[in-house]
mmCIF file of C-alpha atoms in Angstrom:
data_model
loop_
_atom_site.group_PDB
_atom_site.id
_atom_site.type_symbol
_atom_site.label_atom_id
_atom_site.label_comp_id
_atom_site.label_asym_id
_atom_site.label_seq_id
_atom_site.Cartn_x
_atom_site.Cartn_y
_atom_site.Cartn_z
ATOM 1 C CA MET A 1427 -22.458 1.903 -12.918
ATOM 2 C CA THR A 1428 -19.115 3.670 -13.194
ATOM 3 C CA SER A 1429 -16.010 2.316 -14.873
ATOM 4 C CA GLU A 1430 -13.770 4.055 -12.333
ATOM 5 C CA ILE A 1431 -11.594 1.632 -10.366
ATOM 6 C CA ARG A 1432 -11.903 2.093 -6.617
ATOM 7 C CA ARG A 1433 -8.852 0.739 -4.839
ATOM 8 C CA THR A 1434 -9.367 -0.260 -1.236
ATOM 9 C CA PHE A 1435 -6.508 -2.685 -0.468
ATOM 10 C CA TYR A 1436 -2.884 -1.630 -0.878
ATOM 11 C CA PRO A 1437 0.086 -3.910 -0.251
ATOM 12 C CA LEU A 1438 2.759 -2.073 1.769
ATOM 13 C CA ILE A 1439 6.424 -3.009 1.624
ATOM 14 C CA ARG A 1440 9.243 -1.689 3.804
ATOM 15 C CA SER A 1441 12.659 -2.110 2.241
ATOM 16 C CA ALA A 1442 16.221 -1.512 3.418
ATOM 17 C CA ASP A 1443 16.922 -0.004 -0.031
ATOM 18 C CA PRO A 1444 13.716 1.425 -1.538
ATOM 19 C CA ALA A 1445 15.514 2.955 -4.554
ATOM 20 C CA ARG A 1446 16.823 -0.486 -5.467
ATOM 21 C CA THR A 1447 13.364 -1.996 -4.888
ATOM 22 C CA LEU A 1448 11.798 0.618 -7.182
ATOM 23 C CA ALA A 1449 14.367 -0.021 -9.931
ATOM 24 C CA TRP A 1450 13.936 -3.800 -9.654
ATOM 25 C CA LEU A 1451 10.115 -3.705 -9.766
ATOM 26 C CA GLU A 1452 10.283 -1.418 -12.787
ATOM 27 C CA LYS A 1453 12.871 -3.501 -14.678
ATOM 28 C CA ALA A 1454 11.741 -7.008 -13.732
ATOM 29 C CA PHE A 1455 7.960 -6.641 -13.864
ATOM 30 C CA GLY A 1456 7.154 -3.376 -15.618
ATOM 31 C CA PHE A 1457 5.782 -1.509 -12.597
ATOM 32 C CA GLU A 1458 5.484 2.243 -13.219
ATOM 33 C CA PRO A 1459 6.293 4.853 -10.546
ATOM 34 C CA VAL A 1460 3.232 6.969 -9.677
ATOM 35 C CA ASN A 1461 4.550 8.975 -6.701
ATOM 36 C CA VAL A 1462 8.034 8.995 -5.208
ATOM 37 C CA HIS A 1463 8.790 11.101 -2.114
ATOM 38 C CA GLU A 1464 12.345 11.501 -0.835
ATOM 39 C CA ASP A 1465 13.756 12.977 2.373
ATOM 40 C CA ASP A 1466 16.491 15.642 2.418
ATOM 41 C CA GLU A 1467 19.182 12.960 1.959
ATOM 42 C CA GLY A 1468 17.462 11.527 -1.134
ATOM 43 C CA THR A 1469 16.154 8.364 0.560
ATOM 44 C CA ILE A 1470 12.749 7.272 -0.669
ATOM 45 C CA VAL A 1471 10.401 7.546 2.307
ATOM 46 C CA HIS A 1472 7.232 6.737 0.353
ATOM 47 C CA ALA A 1473 6.667 5.481 -3.177
ATOM 48 C CA GLU A 1474 3.676 4.235 -5.110
ATOM 49 C CA MET A 1475 4.006 2.043 -8.182
ATOM 50 C CA ARG A 1476 1.339 0.792 -10.557
ATOM 51 C CA TYR A 1477 1.045 -2.387 -12.576
ATOM 52 C CA ASP A 1478 -2.108 -2.615 -14.676
ATOM 53 C CA THR A 1479 -4.859 -1.668 -12.192
ATOM 54 C CA GLY A 1480 -2.839 -2.656 -9.105
ATOM 55 C CA LEU A 1481 -0.970 -0.253 -6.851
ATOM 56 C CA ILE A 1482 1.690 -0.969 -4.229
ATOM 57 C CA MET A 1483 3.201 1.410 -1.701
ATOM 58 C CA PHE A 1484 6.611 1.152 -0.083
ATOM 59 C CA GLY A 1485 9.298 3.036 1.778
ATOM 60 C CA ALA A 1486 12.431 2.692 3.866
ATOM 61 C CA ALA A 1487 12.942 0.511 6.938
ATOM 62 C CA ALA A 1488 15.968 -1.126 8.549
ATOM 63 C CA THR A 1489 14.490 -4.579 7.909
ATOM 64 C CA ALA A 1490 12.040 -5.756 5.265
ATOM 65 C CA LYS A 1491 8.414 -5.795 6.380
ATOM 66 C CA ALA A 1492 5.033 -6.121 4.686
ATOM 67 C CA ALA A 1493 1.468 -5.137 5.559
ATOM 68 C CA VAL A 1494 -1.859 -4.295 3.936
ATOM 69 C CA TYR A 1495 -3.404 -0.818 4.008
ATOM 70 C CA VAL A 1496 -7.205 -0.799 3.764
ATOM 71 C CA ALA A 1497 -8.998 2.397 2.711
ATOM 72 C CA ILE A 1498 -12.662 2.703 3.727
ATOM 73 C CA ASP A 1499 -15.193 5.516 3.565
ATOM 74 C CA ASP A 1500 -16.443 5.404 7.164
ATOM 75 C CA PRO A 1501 -13.881 4.043 9.672
ATOM 76 C CA ASP A 1502 -16.182 4.584 12.667
ATOM 77 C CA ALA A 1503 -19.023 2.567 11.135
ATOM 78 C CA HIS A 1504 -16.544 -0.106 10.075
ATOM 79 C CA HIS A 1505 -15.209 -0.328 13.642
ATOM 80 C CA ASP A 1506 -18.698 -0.473 15.127
ATOM 81 C CA ARG A 1507 -19.738 -3.260 12.729
ATOM 82 C CA ALA A 1508 -16.595 -5.276 13.557
ATOM 83 C CA LYS A 1509 -17.108 -4.792 17.289
ATOM 84 C CA ALA A 1510 -20.758 -5.847 17.088
ATOM 85 C CA ALA A 1511 -19.820 -9.000 15.164
ATOM 86 C CA ALA A 1512 -17.027 -9.992 17.573
ATOM 87 C CA PRO A 1513 -17.493 -13.225 19.504
ATOM 88 C CA ARG A 1514 -18.056 -12.909 23.249
ATOM 89 C CA SER A 1515 -15.112 -15.205 23.933
ATOM 90 C CA SER A 1516 -11.487 -14.116 23.634
ATOM 91 C CA ALA A 1517 -10.590 -17.497 22.104
ATOM 92 C CA ILE A 1518 -9.916 -16.069 18.630
#
C-alpha cells in the first residue's frame, strides 16, 4: 500500500476577483498557492491552492459559481458503468 495521496475530487470556484479570493484564502485560512496562471492583463485565470491534503481550484468569472471536478483513470469505462446502471425511466 502506498502513502501517496490520490486526489480525485476538486472543488472549483469562479470568482469576480480571483486575486482577492487567493489573498483572502491565504490570510484567513492558511491556504498555500500551488499554481497561479495569469492572462496578459494579470488576471488570474486558473489557480490551485492547498490546505493540508486538500486542493481547490479557481479562476475568474463575472459572477461567482462553484462546481466539482472529478478526475478518473478511465472515463469511457466510467461512462459505460453509469449508463448500464441508469434506470429505464426518465423519472430521476
